[in-house]
mmCIF file of C-alpha atoms and ligand atoms in Angstrom:
data_model
loop_
_atom_site.group_PDB
_atom_site.id
_atom_site.type_symbol
_atom_site.label_atom_id
_atom_site.label_comp_id
_atom_site.label_asym_id
_atom_site.label_seq_id
_atom_site.Cartn_x
_atom_site.Cartn_y
_atom_site.Cartn_z
ATOM 1 C CA MET A 9 84.659 26.236 110.734
ATOM 2 C CA ALA A 10 83.178 23.253 108.927
ATOM 3 C CA THR A 11 85.730 21.127 107.183
ATOM 4 C CA SER A 12 85.237 18.955 104.168
ATOM 5 C CA ARG A 13 86.770 15.706 103.100
ATOM 6 C CA THR A 14 86.947 15.240 99.358
ATOM 7 C CA SER A 15 88.082 11.747 98.664
ATOM 8 C CA ALA A 16 87.980 12.175 94.914
ATOM 9 C CA ALA A 17 88.991 14.843 92.427
ATOM 10 C CA THR A 18 86.748 17.893 92.563
ATOM 11 C CA PRO A 19 83.919 16.858 90.270
ATOM 12 C CA SER A 20 83.339 18.478 86.937
ATOM 13 C CA GLY A 21 80.337 18.077 84.635
ATOM 14 C CA ASP A 22 76.870 17.355 85.931
ATOM 15 C CA THR A 23 77.333 17.284 89.699
ATOM 16 C CA ILE A 24 74.638 16.119 92.082
ATOM 17 C CA LEU A 25 74.443 17.146 95.757
ATOM 18 C CA VAL A 26 72.755 14.866 98.303
ATOM 19 C CA ILE A 27 71.951 16.625 101.583
ATOM 20 C CA GLY A 28 71.297 14.196 104.428
ATOM 21 C CA ALA A 29 73.415 11.553 102.688
ATOM 22 C CA GLY A 30 73.931 9.706 105.968
ATOM 23 C CA GLY A 31 70.274 8.905 106.578
ATOM 24 C CA GLN A 32 68.271 5.780 105.713
ATOM 25 C CA LEU A 33 67.306 7.031 102.235
ATOM 26 C CA GLY A 34 70.395 9.219 101.773
ATOM 27 C CA LEU A 35 72.854 6.327 102.158
ATOM 28 C CA GLU A 36 71.107 4.241 99.529
ATOM 29 C CA LEU A 37 70.308 7.096 97.129
ATOM 30 C CA THR A 38 73.928 8.349 97.224
ATOM 31 C CA HIS A 39 75.163 4.853 96.394
ATOM 32 C CA GLU A 40 72.639 4.478 93.551
ATOM 33 C CA LEU A 41 73.399 7.915 92.077
ATOM 34 C CA ARG A 42 77.147 7.187 92.197
ATOM 35 C CA GLN A 43 76.555 3.953 90.296
ATOM 36 C CA ILE A 44 74.706 5.887 87.584
ATOM 37 C CA TYR A 45 76.598 9.189 87.352
ATOM 38 C CA GLY A 46 80.062 8.274 88.605
ATOM 39 C CA ALA A 47 81.234 8.574 92.199
ATOM 40 C CA SER A 48 83.146 11.836 91.722
ATOM 41 C CA ASN A 49 80.008 13.553 90.407
ATOM 42 C CA VAL A 50 77.851 12.852 93.452
ATOM 43 C CA VAL A 51 78.655 14.940 96.529
ATOM 44 C CA ALA A 52 77.453 13.483 99.820
ATOM 45 C CA ALA A 53 76.711 16.102 102.481
ATOM 46 C CA ASP A 54 75.590 15.598 106.042
ATOM 47 C CA VAL A 55 75.831 17.207 109.441
ATOM 48 C CA ARG A 56 77.961 14.244 110.615
ATOM 49 C CA ALA A 57 80.926 12.622 108.899
ATOM 50 C CA PRO A 58 79.925 9.277 107.333
ATOM 51 C CA LYS A 59 80.262 6.213 109.554
ATOM 52 C CA ASP A 60 79.688 4.157 106.470
ATOM 53 C CA ALA A 61 83.077 3.457 104.857
ATOM 54 C CA GLU A 62 81.392 2.911 101.493
ATOM 55 C CA THR A 63 80.092 6.516 101.447
ATOM 56 C CA ALA A 64 83.295 7.981 102.830
ATOM 57 C CA GLU A 65 85.601 6.290 100.344
ATOM 58 C CA ALA A 66 83.398 6.331 97.292
ATOM 59 C CA GLY A 67 83.226 10.032 96.499
ATOM 60 C CA PRO A 68 83.252 13.667 97.649
ATOM 61 C CA PHE A 69 81.884 14.391 101.124
ATOM 62 C CA GLU A 70 81.098 17.770 102.722
ATOM 63 C CA LEU A 71 80.152 18.477 106.316
ATOM 64 C CA LEU A 72 76.967 20.539 106.029
ATOM 65 C CA ASP A 73 74.262 21.620 108.452
ATOM 66 C CA VAL A 74 71.439 22.676 106.137
ATOM 67 C CA LEU A 75 70.393 25.261 108.762
ATOM 68 C CA ASP A 76 73.686 27.058 108.025
ATOM 69 C CA LYS A 77 72.598 28.906 104.891
ATOM 70 C CA ASN A 78 76.020 30.434 104.219
ATOM 71 C CA ARG A 79 77.652 27.019 104.337
ATOM 72 C CA LEU A 80 74.958 25.586 102.036
ATOM 73 C CA GLU A 81 75.569 28.356 99.486
ATOM 74 C CA GLU A 82 79.348 27.814 99.791
ATOM 75 C CA VAL A 83 78.939 24.110 98.928
ATOM 76 C CA ILE A 84 76.600 24.849 96.010
ATOM 77 C CA ARG A 85 78.987 27.523 94.651
ATOM 78 C CA GLN A 86 81.906 25.085 94.949
ATOM 79 C CA TYR A 87 80.266 22.141 93.159
ATOM 80 C CA LYS A 88 77.610 23.894 90.981
ATOM 81 C CA PRO A 89 75.217 20.879 91.194
ATOM 82 C CA LYS A 90 72.586 20.447 88.487
ATOM 83 C CA GLN A 91 70.438 18.534 91.002
ATOM 84 C CA VAL A 92 70.054 18.789 94.772
ATOM 85 C CA TYR A 93 68.378 15.986 96.734
ATOM 86 C CA HIS A 94 67.390 17.511 100.083
ATOM 87 C CA LEU A 95 66.690 14.616 102.460
ATOM 88 C CA ALA A 96 67.666 16.021 105.865
ATOM 89 C CA ALA A 97 64.722 15.980 108.313
ATOM 90 C CA LEU A 98 63.516 14.739 111.684
ATOM 91 C CA LEU A 99 61.166 11.786 111.239
ATOM 92 C CA SER A 100 57.789 11.368 112.925
ATOM 93 C CA ALA A 101 58.557 9.853 116.326
ATOM 94 C CA THR A 102 61.743 11.910 116.823
ATOM 95 C CA ALA A 103 60.053 15.188 115.879
ATOM 96 C CA GLU A 104 57.285 14.562 118.429
ATOM 97 C CA LYS A 105 59.961 14.515 121.137
ATOM 98 C CA ASN A 106 61.613 17.695 119.826
ATOM 99 C CA PRO A 107 58.813 19.613 118.059
ATOM 100 C CA LYS A 108 60.379 23.078 117.706
ATOM 101 C CA PHE A 109 63.652 21.712 116.324
ATOM 102 C CA GLY A 110 61.700 19.309 114.141
ATOM 103 C CA TRP A 111 59.781 22.214 112.633
ATOM 104 C CA GLN A 112 62.953 24.337 112.296
ATOM 105 C CA LEU A 113 65.009 21.650 110.564
ATOM 106 C CA ASN A 114 62.200 20.424 108.309
ATOM 107 C CA MET A 115 61.020 23.920 107.279
ATOM 108 C CA ASP A 116 64.030 26.280 107.470
ATOM 109 C CA GLY A 117 66.182 23.568 105.911
ATOM 110 C CA LEU A 118 63.760 23.368 102.981
ATOM 111 C CA PHE A 119 63.590 27.161 102.579
ATOM 112 C CA HIS A 120 67.401 27.379 102.531
ATOM 113 C CA VAL A 121 67.576 24.778 99.761
ATOM 114 C CA LEU A 122 64.750 26.266 97.671
ATOM 115 C CA ASP A 123 66.173 29.795 97.916
ATOM 116 C CA ALA A 124 69.730 28.673 97.177
ATOM 117 C CA ALA A 125 68.476 26.673 94.184
ATOM 118 C CA VAL A 126 66.678 29.719 92.756
ATOM 119 C CA ASP A 127 69.539 32.149 93.540
ATOM 120 C CA LEU A 128 72.403 29.913 92.353
ATOM 121 C CA GLY A 129 70.770 28.273 89.324
ATOM 122 C CA VAL A 130 70.254 24.662 90.445
ATOM 123 C CA GLN A 131 68.207 22.965 87.680
ATOM 124 C CA GLN A 132 66.273 20.435 89.783
ATOM 125 C CA VAL A 133 65.486 19.884 93.464
ATOM 126 C CA TYR A 134 64.141 16.688 95.021
ATOM 127 C CA TRP A 135 62.441 16.813 98.390
ATOM 128 C CA PRO A 136 60.744 13.828 100.104
ATOM 129 C CA SER A 137 57.272 14.111 101.545
ATOM 130 C CA SER A 138 55.439 11.307 103.318
ATOM 131 C CA ILE A 139 52.102 9.635 103.920
ATOM 132 C CA ALA A 140 52.411 11.470 107.242
ATOM 133 C CA VAL A 141 50.746 14.468 105.512
ATOM 134 C CA PHE A 142 47.447 12.620 105.956
ATOM 135 C CA GLY A 143 45.629 12.725 109.284
ATOM 136 C CA PRO A 144 42.862 11.120 111.353
ATOM 137 C CA ASP A 145 40.053 12.454 109.124
ATOM 138 C CA THR A 146 41.653 11.338 105.863
ATOM 139 C CA PRO A 147 39.943 8.331 104.188
ATOM 140 C CA ARG A 148 42.254 5.465 105.266
ATOM 141 C CA GLN A 149 41.714 3.001 102.420
ATOM 142 C CA HIS A 150 43.166 3.856 98.976
ATOM 143 C CA THR A 151 43.863 7.382 100.181
ATOM 144 C CA PRO A 152 43.440 9.712 97.159
ATOM 145 C CA GLN A 153 46.003 12.214 95.825
ATOM 146 C CA LEU A 154 43.659 15.107 96.749
ATOM 147 C CA THR A 155 41.684 14.661 99.979
ATOM 148 C CA ILE A 156 41.193 15.870 103.542
ATOM 149 C CA MET A 157 44.635 16.407 105.088
ATOM 150 C CA ASN A 158 44.802 17.201 108.811
ATOM 151 C CA PRO A 159 48.125 15.744 110.000
ATOM 152 C CA ASN A 160 48.513 15.721 113.770
ATOM 153 C CA THR A 161 52.270 15.160 114.013
ATOM 154 C CA VAL A 162 54.974 17.831 113.761
ATOM 155 C CA TYR A 163 56.557 15.789 110.995
ATOM 156 C CA GLY A 164 53.284 15.528 109.054
ATOM 157 C CA ILE A 165 52.461 19.230 109.520
ATOM 158 C CA SER A 166 55.955 20.190 108.276
ATOM 159 C CA LYS A 167 55.687 17.875 105.272
ATOM 160 C CA LEU A 168 52.239 19.230 104.322
ATOM 161 C CA ALA A 169 53.501 22.823 104.614
ATOM 162 C CA GLY A 170 56.649 21.911 102.694
ATOM 163 C CA GLU A 171 54.612 20.436 99.831
ATOM 164 C CA GLN A 172 52.692 23.681 99.454
ATOM 165 C CA TRP A 173 55.927 25.705 99.471
ATOM 166 C CA CYS A 174 57.462 23.462 96.820
ATOM 167 C CA GLU A 175 54.432 24.100 94.595
ATOM 168 C CA TRP A 176 54.728 27.848 95.315
ATOM 169 C CA TYR A 177 58.426 27.911 94.289
ATOM 170 C CA PHE A 178 57.496 26.072 91.102
ATOM 171 C CA ARG A 179 54.718 28.578 90.286
ATOM 172 C CA LYS A 180 56.500 31.761 91.339
ATOM 173 C CA HIS A 181 60.114 30.969 90.380
ATOM 174 C CA GLY A 182 59.761 28.160 87.826
ATOM 175 C CA LEU A 183 61.941 25.958 90.045
ATOM 176 C CA ASP A 184 61.751 22.311 88.923
ATOM 177 C CA VAL A 185 61.221 20.879 92.416
ATOM 178 C CA ARG A 186 59.761 17.366 92.577
ATOM 179 C CA SER A 187 58.487 15.300 95.497
ATOM 180 C CA LEU A 188 57.071 11.922 96.547
ATOM 181 C CA ARG A 189 54.900 10.997 99.525
ATOM 182 C CA TYR A 190 56.911 7.960 100.623
ATOM 183 C CA PRO A 191 55.239 5.198 102.608
ATOM 184 C CA GLY A 192 57.337 3.494 105.262
ATOM 185 C CA LEU A 193 60.690 2.628 103.678
ATOM 186 C CA ILE A 194 62.490 -0.609 104.423
ATOM 187 C CA GLY A 195 66.142 -1.219 103.547
ATOM 188 C CA TYR A 196 69.065 -3.297 104.787
ATOM 189 C CA LYS A 197 71.844 -0.677 104.590
ATOM 190 C CA SER A 198 70.926 1.298 107.692
ATOM 191 C CA LEU A 199 69.599 0.585 111.163
ATOM 192 C CA PRO A 200 66.095 1.837 112.045
ATOM 193 C CA GLY A 201 65.833 5.602 112.576
ATOM 194 C CA GLY A 202 63.191 7.616 114.410
ATOM 195 C CA GLY A 203 60.307 6.555 112.243
ATOM 196 C CA THR A 204 56.979 5.046 113.250
ATOM 197 C CA THR A 205 57.318 2.536 110.399
ATOM 198 C CA ASP A 206 60.836 1.519 111.458
ATOM 199 C CA TYR A 207 59.518 -1.527 113.316
ATOM 200 C CA ALA A 208 59.496 -3.082 109.844
ATOM 201 C CA VAL A 209 63.277 -2.568 109.576
ATOM 202 C CA ASP A 210 64.182 -3.614 113.118
ATOM 203 C CA ILE A 211 62.151 -6.835 112.938
ATOM 204 C CA TYR A 212 64.423 -8.227 110.193
ATOM 205 C CA HIS A 213 67.576 -7.431 112.181
ATOM 206 C CA LYS A 214 66.154 -9.250 115.213
ATOM 207 C CA ALA A 215 65.201 -12.319 113.149
ATOM 208 C CA VAL A 216 68.698 -12.600 111.652
ATOM 209 C CA ALA A 217 70.242 -12.123 115.117
ATOM 210 C CA GLY A 218 68.149 -15.012 116.426
ATOM 211 C CA GLN A 219 66.356 -12.739 118.878
ATOM 212 C CA ALA A 220 62.659 -12.302 119.626
ATOM 213 C CA TYR A 221 61.145 -8.942 118.650
ATOM 214 C CA GLU A 222 58.878 -6.704 120.748
ATOM 215 C CA CYS A 223 56.805 -4.633 118.303
ATOM 216 C CA PHE A 224 55.739 -1.094 119.324
ATOM 217 C CA LEU A 225 52.625 -1.294 117.131
ATOM 218 C CA SER A 226 49.651 -3.645 117.487
ATOM 219 C CA GLU A 227 49.681 -6.778 115.338
ATOM 220 C CA ASP A 228 46.848 -5.623 113.052
ATOM 221 C CA THR A 229 48.214 -2.110 112.298
ATOM 222 C CA TYR A 230 48.120 -1.837 108.512
ATOM 223 C CA LEU A 231 50.462 0.763 106.993
ATOM 224 C CA PRO A 232 51.623 1.509 103.448
ATOM 225 C CA MET A 233 55.186 0.255 103.033
ATOM 226 C CA MET A 234 57.822 0.022 100.297
ATOM 227 C CA TYR A 235 61.116 -1.760 99.771
ATOM 228 C CA MET A 236 64.067 0.622 99.379
ATOM 229 C CA SER A 237 64.784 -0.685 95.858
ATOM 230 C CA ASP A 238 61.319 0.472 94.771
ATOM 231 C CA ALA A 239 61.741 3.826 96.540
ATOM 232 C CA LEU A 240 65.026 4.447 94.695
ATOM 233 C CA LYS A 241 63.431 3.473 91.367
ATOM 234 C CA ALA A 242 60.459 5.775 91.978
ATOM 235 C CA THR A 243 62.723 8.692 92.938
ATOM 236 C CA LEU A 244 64.904 8.362 89.846
ATOM 237 C CA ASP A 245 61.937 7.670 87.525
ATOM 238 C CA LEU A 246 60.338 10.883 88.815
ATOM 239 C CA MET A 247 63.538 12.952 88.458
ATOM 240 C CA HIS A 248 64.241 11.606 84.944
ATOM 241 C CA ALA A 249 60.691 12.157 83.667
ATOM 242 C CA PRO A 250 60.185 15.050 81.202
ATOM 243 C CA ALA A 251 59.067 18.177 83.097
ATOM 244 C CA ASP A 252 55.853 18.321 81.042
ATOM 245 C CA ASN A 253 54.807 14.947 82.482
ATOM 246 C CA ILE A 254 54.982 16.233 86.063
ATOM 247 C CA LYS A 255 51.444 17.441 86.752
ATOM 248 C CA VAL A 256 51.683 17.370 90.571
ATOM 249 C CA ARG A 257 54.100 19.933 92.004
ATOM 250 C CA SER A 258 53.140 19.487 95.663
ATOM 251 C CA SER A 259 53.981 15.790 96.084
ATOM 252 C CA TYR A 260 52.876 12.527 94.448
ATOM 253 C CA ASN A 261 51.139 9.738 96.343
ATOM 254 C CA LEU A 262 53.367 6.675 96.034
ATOM 255 C CA GLY A 263 52.428 3.122 96.940
ATOM 256 C CA ALA A 264 53.677 -0.453 96.641
ATOM 257 C CA MET A 265 52.088 -2.611 99.358
ATOM 258 C CA SER A 266 50.435 -2.483 102.781
ATOM 259 C CA PHE A 267 50.936 -4.970 105.569
ATOM 260 C CA SER A 268 50.567 -5.409 109.321
ATOM 261 C CA PRO A 269 53.186 -6.530 111.875
ATOM 262 C CA GLN A 270 51.435 -9.904 111.944
ATOM 263 C CA GLU A 271 51.870 -10.325 108.171
ATOM 264 C CA ILE A 272 55.558 -9.313 108.048
ATOM 265 C CA THR A 273 56.163 -11.725 110.936
ATOM 266 C CA ALA A 274 54.558 -14.577 108.962
ATOM 267 C CA SER A 275 56.661 -13.618 105.944
ATOM 268 C CA ILE A 276 59.855 -13.824 108.040
ATOM 269 C CA GLN A 277 58.766 -17.118 109.636
ATOM 270 C CA ARG A 278 58.923 -18.720 106.147
ATOM 271 C CA HIS A 279 62.702 -18.489 106.731
ATOM 272 C CA TYR A 280 62.818 -18.541 110.553
ATOM 273 C CA PRO A 281 59.924 -20.742 111.762
ATOM 274 C CA GLU A 282 60.938 -20.239 115.428
ATOM 275 C CA PHE A 283 61.015 -16.437 115.194
ATOM 276 C CA GLN A 284 58.797 -14.939 117.942
ATOM 277 C CA VAL A 285 57.161 -11.500 118.059
ATOM 278 C CA SER A 286 55.297 -9.884 120.969
ATOM 279 C CA TYR A 287 53.258 -6.652 120.786
ATOM 280 C CA GLN A 288 53.632 -3.698 123.195
ATOM 281 C CA PRO A 289 52.049 -0.653 121.492
ATOM 282 C CA ASP A 290 53.521 2.646 122.675
ATOM 283 C CA GLN A 291 52.967 6.313 121.753
ATOM 284 C CA ARG A 292 53.800 5.525 118.137
ATOM 285 C CA GLN A 293 50.521 3.595 117.855
ATOM 286 C CA GLN A 294 48.599 6.891 117.885
ATOM 287 C CA ILE A 295 50.795 8.192 115.063
ATOM 288 C CA ALA A 296 50.258 5.041 113.008
ATOM 289 C CA ASP A 297 46.488 5.161 113.624
ATOM 290 C CA SER A 298 46.376 8.667 112.098
ATOM 291 C CA TRP A 299 47.939 7.494 108.832
ATOM 292 C CA PRO A 300 46.407 5.733 105.799
ATOM 293 C CA ALA A 301 46.217 1.955 105.561
ATOM 294 C CA SER A 302 46.653 2.015 101.773
ATOM 295 C CA ILE A 303 47.453 4.595 99.076
ATOM 296 C CA ASP A 304 45.924 5.387 95.672
ATOM 297 C CA ASP A 305 48.944 6.280 93.516
ATOM 298 C CA THR A 306 47.081 6.370 90.180
ATOM 299 C CA LYS A 307 48.466 9.847 89.333
ATOM 300 C CA ALA A 308 52.079 8.649 89.646
ATOM 301 C CA ARG A 309 51.305 5.644 87.443
ATOM 302 C CA GLN A 310 49.562 7.830 84.838
ATOM 303 C CA ASP A 311 51.987 10.795 84.785
ATOM 304 C CA TRP A 312 55.398 9.065 84.829
ATOM 305 C CA GLY A 313 54.720 5.308 84.671
ATOM 306 C CA TRP A 314 55.217 4.301 88.286
ATOM 307 C CA GLN A 315 55.193 0.506 88.778
ATOM 308 C CA PRO A 316 56.428 -1.140 92.009
ATOM 309 C CA GLN A 317 58.408 -4.405 91.743
ATOM 310 C CA PHE A 318 58.542 -5.747 95.327
ATOM 311 C CA THR A 319 55.870 -7.655 97.239
ATOM 312 C CA LEU A 320 56.186 -8.428 100.961
ATOM 313 C CA ASP A 321 57.643 -11.930 100.482
ATOM 314 C CA LYS A 322 60.024 -10.776 97.710
ATOM 315 C CA MET A 323 61.232 -7.973 100.021
ATOM 316 C CA THR A 324 61.647 -10.390 102.948
ATOM 317 C CA ASP A 325 63.704 -12.792 100.828
ATOM 318 C CA ASP A 326 66.001 -9.955 99.680
ATOM 319 C CA MET A 327 66.292 -8.294 103.107
ATOM 320 C CA LEU A 328 67.197 -11.533 104.891
ATOM 321 C CA LEU A 329 69.673 -12.521 102.158
ATOM 322 C CA HIS A 330 71.574 -9.214 102.508
ATOM 323 C CA LEU A 331 71.418 -9.122 106.311
ATOM 324 C CA ARG A 332 72.731 -12.689 106.533
ATOM 325 C CA GLN A 333 75.561 -11.740 104.126
ATOM 326 C CA ALA A 334 76.382 -8.717 106.334
ATOM 327 C CA VAL A 335 76.539 -10.978 109.408
ATOM 328 C CA ALA A 336 78.751 -13.422 107.521
ATOM 329 C CA VAL A 337 81.309 -10.694 106.718
ATOM 330 C CA GLY A 338 81.012 -9.212 110.195
ATOM 331 C CA VAL A 339 79.649 -5.770 109.271
ATOM 332 C CA HIS A 340 76.328 -6.316 111.007
HETATM 333 C C1 VAH B 17 58.378 7.782 109.667
HETATM 334 N N1 VAH B 17 59.613 6.415 108.079
HETATM 335 O O1 VAH B 17 57.948 6.737 110.156
HETATM 336 C C2 VAH B 17 58.945 7.711 108.246
HETATM 337 C C3 VAH B 17 57.861 7.818 107.198
HETATM 338 C C4 VAH B 17 55.585 7.162 106.465
HETATM 339 C C5 VAH B 17 56.551 7.194 107.596
HETATM 340 O O2 VAH B 17 57.683 9.121 106.781
HETATM 341 O O3 VAH B 17 58.381 8.843 110.244
#
């Protein structure tokens, strides 16, 4: 029997449920939403209890495996959220190692959330897609919103299918489900997960630790990337936009910058001139080579005013500042 740990009064008013609150995006989005809406109104849910003291102490937490539909409905009936952010998924590299579970979690988890939202009257659902929906035959430069999409990873296939189902639930049930095709996300609050773009998180940790870094992608592998602050802004700008402005109900292309391992290394070396990086491409190189090098996010800019704030050097300065602070207080 799943147990829950509610560290604050049972929320009233406009509750928000974040599923996958313990992940890279979930940790940061939960914190941001609690800043905006009040900690007791944002319920963090994950299959594992939070390691992060900040999440555990700051507001309501529920143990939830999104594959357990009865438990999901129990949590939604208890809190009656107006919004559900469904972030739980296996990322690209991890899903390639466990394809059937990757498909089950990414797809059945989404169906459980969409059906529960329709059945139990949730007003809005957010579900993240990814540039992984593009494949080896997709134009790699300034990849358009509508184009050839033949993903060749389990993760990408599940995200492409999920986008089409989100659009179907909007058309058939009027469910206000919204989605963004995130590029690689980089933040300082969590360690790298099972993503192909996570070299760009790990490299900062190694620099601050005074260690050399062995990169699993080649030095000239360009990928679309985004600082977590921009990803949070985009997510909330999208969710706060008037429904009439949302013209794309599959998922919006979203961009900020593109860089290669060589370029992020040079950006870090502005602070750590002695920092050394070597390159040992592994199986994740094939995944990266199937993805775009840059994204055309004109639709997001037109429909709901998307405008990124962080460049590579501005992100590096902020990442290193926060990681050094974490080392100083001994939490890193
Ligand atoms: C991954 N970080 O690497 C994720 C992301 C665009 C990549 O979806 O799997």
